[in-house]
Amino acid sequence: MEENKRIKGTYGYIDSLKRSKLVAIGIWAIFIALLLIIPSIIFKTRYNSFTIAAIVMILPAARQVVQYLSLLPFHSGNREEYEKIRSLTEGKSWIVLAADMVLASESGHMMLDMLVIYNGNVYGYAPAQKKSREAIEAYLTNILTEEDLIHKKPVVHENFEEFEEMVMMLAANEPSAPVEAGAIFSRLKSNCL
């Protein structure tokens, strides 16, 4: 998979999304400024329909700014850690690995550096952040319960070594009747920024 593609749930998604939002903000700012300046010079007045158009264009530009500001505190996880987990799950069709998941909730955003879905169960890695491990687990449980998806209680690790050991164990044991992880992954992606 190309690294410059912005696909939710892949490593580097957050940093790539932040860069694209920053570029979009710059383009909007230039466009609005030109829409204000050029007609003012040509018509020798600011009172024209282009000024109104420029003012209206501030709304979509502001949306880009708000999205960028909501992503500002988050960064893609550690590349070395991601590569370790990716090497463990590579070629294992019964395991889905997701990265850079910023879950949006009413009580605030929570960041999962990595997420492994195995046989209907969700295992996450979320290094220390404002939200507690229990709050993240409760939110994941709530998402999965709303969709009536078969699962056990999600487990979130704050320590990478513990998460790596869990993934090693999961990768070594192929389930006899694997549960489809696609529905769970789709539901989680729909709740992400």
Short mmCIF file of C-alpha atoms in Angstrom, two decimals:
data_model
loop_
_atom_site.label_atom_id
_atom_site.label_comp_id
_atom_site.label_asym_id
_atom_site.label_seq_id
_atom_site.Cartn_x
_atom_site.Cartn_y
_atom_site.Cartn_z
CA MET A 1 0.00 0.00 0.00
CA GLU A 2 1.35 3.44 -0.88
CA GLU A 3 2.28 5.55 2.11
CA ASN A 4 1.01 8.78 0.57
CA LYS A 5 -2.54 7.45 0.33
CA ARG A 6 -4.87 8.64 3.06
CA ILE A 7 -6.89 5.63 4.14
CA LYS A 8 -8.55 5.50 7.56
CA GLY A 9 -7.06 2.81 9.73
CA THR A 10 -3.63 2.74 8.08
CA TYR A 11 -0.36 3.88 9.58
CA GLY A 12 0.41 7.54 8.88
CA TYR A 13 -3.24 8.48 8.32
CA ILE A 14 -3.33 11.21 10.99
CA ASP A 15 -0.14 12.96 9.90
CA SER A 16 -1.19 12.75 6.25
CA LEU A 17 -4.66 14.10 7.02
CA LYS A 18 -3.20 16.99 9.02
CA ARG A 19 -0.88 17.90 6.12
CA SER A 20 -3.73 17.84 3.62
CA LYS A 21 -5.93 19.99 5.89
CA LEU A 22 -3.09 22.50 6.25
CA VAL A 23 -2.67 22.67 2.46
CA ALA A 24 -6.44 23.08 2.02
CA ILE A 25 -6.47 25.93 4.56
CA GLY A 26 -3.65 27.65 2.65
CA ILE A 27 -5.46 27.28 -0.68
CA TRP A 28 -8.71 28.60 0.80
CA ALA A 29 -6.88 31.59 2.32
CA ILE A 30 -5.20 32.45 -0.99
CA PHE A 31 -8.45 32.02 -2.94
CA ILE A 32 -10.45 34.20 -0.54
CA ALA A 33 -7.73 36.87 -0.48
CA LEU A 34 -7.60 36.96 -4.28
CA LEU A 35 -11.39 37.10 -4.44
CA LEU A 36 -11.28 40.17 -2.21
CA ILE A 37 -8.23 41.95 -3.62
CA ILE A 38 -8.45 41.54 -7.42
CA PRO A 39 -12.08 42.74 -7.86
CA SER A 40 -11.37 45.63 -5.44
CA ILE A 41 -8.50 46.74 -7.66
CA ILE A 42 -10.47 46.31 -10.90
CA PHE A 43 -13.74 47.93 -9.72
CA LYS A 44 -12.05 50.42 -7.34
CA THR A 45 -14.52 49.49 -4.58
CA ARG A 46 -14.98 46.70 -2.07
CA TYR A 47 -18.75 46.82 -2.52
CA ASN A 48 -19.22 44.20 -5.22
CA SER A 49 -20.59 40.68 -5.58
CA PHE A 50 -17.07 39.19 -5.35
CA THR A 51 -16.77 40.48 -1.77
CA ILE A 52 -19.99 38.68 -0.88
CA ALA A 53 -18.71 35.50 -2.55
CA ALA A 54 -15.46 35.77 -0.58
CA ILE A 55 -17.35 36.17 2.69
CA VAL A 56 -19.46 33.10 1.90
CA MET A 57 -16.29 31.12 1.07
CA ILE A 58 -15.08 31.68 4.63
CA LEU A 59 -17.52 29.00 5.85
CA PRO A 60 -15.93 26.00 4.06
CA ALA A 61 -12.49 27.39 4.91
CA ALA A 62 -13.48 27.59 8.58
CA ARG A 63 -14.61 23.97 8.45
CA GLN A 64 -11.11 22.95 7.32
CA VAL A 65 -9.59 24.98 10.17
CA VAL A 66 -11.85 23.32 12.75
CA GLN A 67 -10.99 19.85 11.44
CA TYR A 68 -7.28 20.66 11.53
CA LEU A 69 -7.51 22.02 15.09
CA SER A 70 -9.34 18.90 16.27
CA LEU A 71 -6.52 16.74 14.86
CA LEU A 72 -3.69 18.96 16.13
CA PRO A 73 -3.06 17.12 19.44
CA PHE A 74 -2.80 13.73 17.70
CA HIS A 75 0.12 12.19 15.81
CA SER A 76 0.75 8.90 14.08
CA GLY A 77 2.22 6.32 16.42
CA ASN A 78 5.77 5.03 16.59
CA ARG A 79 6.81 3.56 13.22
CA GLU A 80 9.04 0.85 14.76
CA GLU A 81 6.25 -0.38 17.02
CA TYR A 82 3.83 -0.46 14.10
CA GLU A 83 6.29 -2.44 11.96
CA LYS A 84 6.78 -5.02 14.75
CA ILE A 85 3.03 -5.60 15.00
CA ARG A 86 2.58 -5.55 11.21
CA SER A 87 5.25 -8.25 10.83
CA LEU A 88 3.39 -10.41 13.38
CA THR A 89 0.01 -10.05 11.64
CA GLU A 90 1.23 -10.14 8.04
CA GLY A 91 -0.28 -13.01 6.09
CA LYS A 92 -2.74 -13.85 8.86
CA SER A 93 -6.16 -13.48 7.24
CA TRP A 94 -7.90 -13.97 10.58
CA ILE A 95 -6.35 -10.81 12.09
CA VAL A 96 -7.11 -7.23 11.06
CA LEU A 97 -4.55 -4.58 12.02
CA ALA A 98 -5.56 -0.93 12.10
CA ALA A 99 -3.50 2.10 13.09
CA ASP A 100 -3.98 5.79 13.82
CA MET A 101 -7.56 5.50 15.02
CA VAL A 102 -8.88 8.71 16.61
CA LEU A 103 -12.27 7.79 18.00
CA ALA A 104 -14.67 10.71 18.27
CA SER A 105 -17.10 10.75 21.16
CA GLU A 106 -19.27 13.32 22.91
CA SER A 107 -16.88 13.35 25.87
CA GLY A 108 -13.82 14.00 23.70
CA HIS A 109 -11.47 12.25 21.30
CA MET A 110 -9.39 9.21 22.16
CA MET A 111 -6.39 7.93 20.24
CA LEU A 112 -5.55 4.30 19.55
CA ASP A 113 -2.09 3.93 18.01
CA MET A 114 -2.97 0.39 16.91
CA LEU A 115 -5.93 -1.90 17.00
CA VAL A 116 -6.08 -5.63 16.33
CA ILE A 117 -9.36 -7.38 15.60
CA TYR A 118 -9.21 -11.13 16.15
CA ASN A 119 -12.16 -13.51 16.09
CA GLY A 120 -14.67 -10.80 16.99
CA ASN A 121 -12.50 -9.36 19.76
CA VAL A 122 -10.86 -5.94 19.80
CA TYR A 123 -7.38 -5.40 21.28
CA GLY A 124 -5.98 -1.89 21.28
CA TYR A 125 -2.77 -0.07 22.07
CA ALA A 126 -3.25 3.43 23.46
CA PRO A 127 -0.22 4.96 25.19
CA ALA A 128 -0.93 7.35 28.07
CA GLN A 129 -3.37 10.10 27.14
CA LYS A 130 -6.16 12.19 28.67
CA LYS A 131 -8.70 9.37 28.47
CA SER A 132 -8.16 6.41 30.75
CA ARG A 133 -7.83 2.87 29.47
CA GLU A 134 -11.17 2.04 31.10
CA ALA A 135 -12.91 4.94 29.33
CA ILE A 136 -11.58 3.79 25.95
CA GLU A 137 -12.65 0.19 26.63
CA ALA A 138 -16.12 1.38 27.68
CA TYR A 139 -16.47 3.46 24.51
CA LEU A 140 -15.38 0.53 22.30
CA THR A 141 -17.84 -1.74 24.12
CA ASN A 142 -20.61 0.80 23.54
CA ILE A 143 -19.84 1.03 19.79
CA LEU A 144 -19.86 -2.75 19.39
CA THR A 145 -23.01 -3.20 21.48
CA GLU A 146 -24.91 -0.61 19.41
CA GLU A 147 -24.19 -2.61 16.28
CA ASP A 148 -25.04 -5.90 18.00
CA LEU A 149 -21.70 -7.33 16.88
CA ILE A 150 -20.48 -10.55 18.45
CA HIS A 151 -17.54 -9.72 20.71
CA LYS A 152 -16.07 -9.97 24.13
CA LYS A 153 -15.04 -6.99 26.22
CA PRO A 154 -12.42 -4.95 24.30
CA VAL A 155 -8.95 -4.86 25.86
CA VAL A 156 -6.76 -1.75 25.63
CA HIS A 157 -3.07 -1.83 26.57
CA GLU A 158 -1.04 1.21 27.59
CA ASN A 159 2.23 -0.74 27.55
CA PHE A 160 3.61 -1.73 24.15
CA GLU A 161 5.34 -4.89 25.39
CA GLU A 162 2.04 -6.22 26.78
CA PHE A 163 0.28 -5.42 23.51
CA GLU A 164 3.04 -7.08 21.49
CA GLU A 165 2.83 -10.25 23.62
CA MET A 166 -0.94 -10.34 23.12
CA VAL A 167 -0.59 -10.01 19.35
CA MET A 168 2.12 -12.74 19.28
CA MET A 169 -0.25 -15.08 21.07
CA LEU A 170 -3.14 -14.20 18.73
CA ALA A 171 -1.00 -14.62 15.61
CA ALA A 172 0.15 -18.06 16.73
CA ASN A 173 -3.38 -19.38 17.26
CA GLU A 174 -5.63 -19.46 14.22
CA PRO A 175 -9.26 -19.79 15.35
CA SER A 176 -11.14 -22.87 14.12
CA ALA A 177 -14.12 -20.78 12.96
CA PRO A 178 -12.91 -17.16 12.60
CA VAL A 179 -15.51 -14.43 13.05
CA GLU A 180 -15.59 -11.85 10.25
CA ALA A 181 -13.63 -8.80 11.42
CA GLY A 182 -14.67 -6.56 8.53
CA ALA A 183 -17.96 -5.46 10.11
CA ILE A 184 -16.23 -4.53 13.37
CA PHE A 185 -13.49 -2.64 11.53
CA SER A 186 -16.05 -0.77 9.39
CA ARG A 187 -18.02 0.26 12.46
CA LEU A 188 -14.90 1.50 14.25
CA LYS A 189 -13.76 3.44 11.16
CA SER A 190 -17.14 5.14 10.96
CA ASN A 191 -16.56 6.55 14.48
CA CYS A 192 -13.09 7.88 13.67
CA LEU A 193 -11.98 11.31 12.50
#
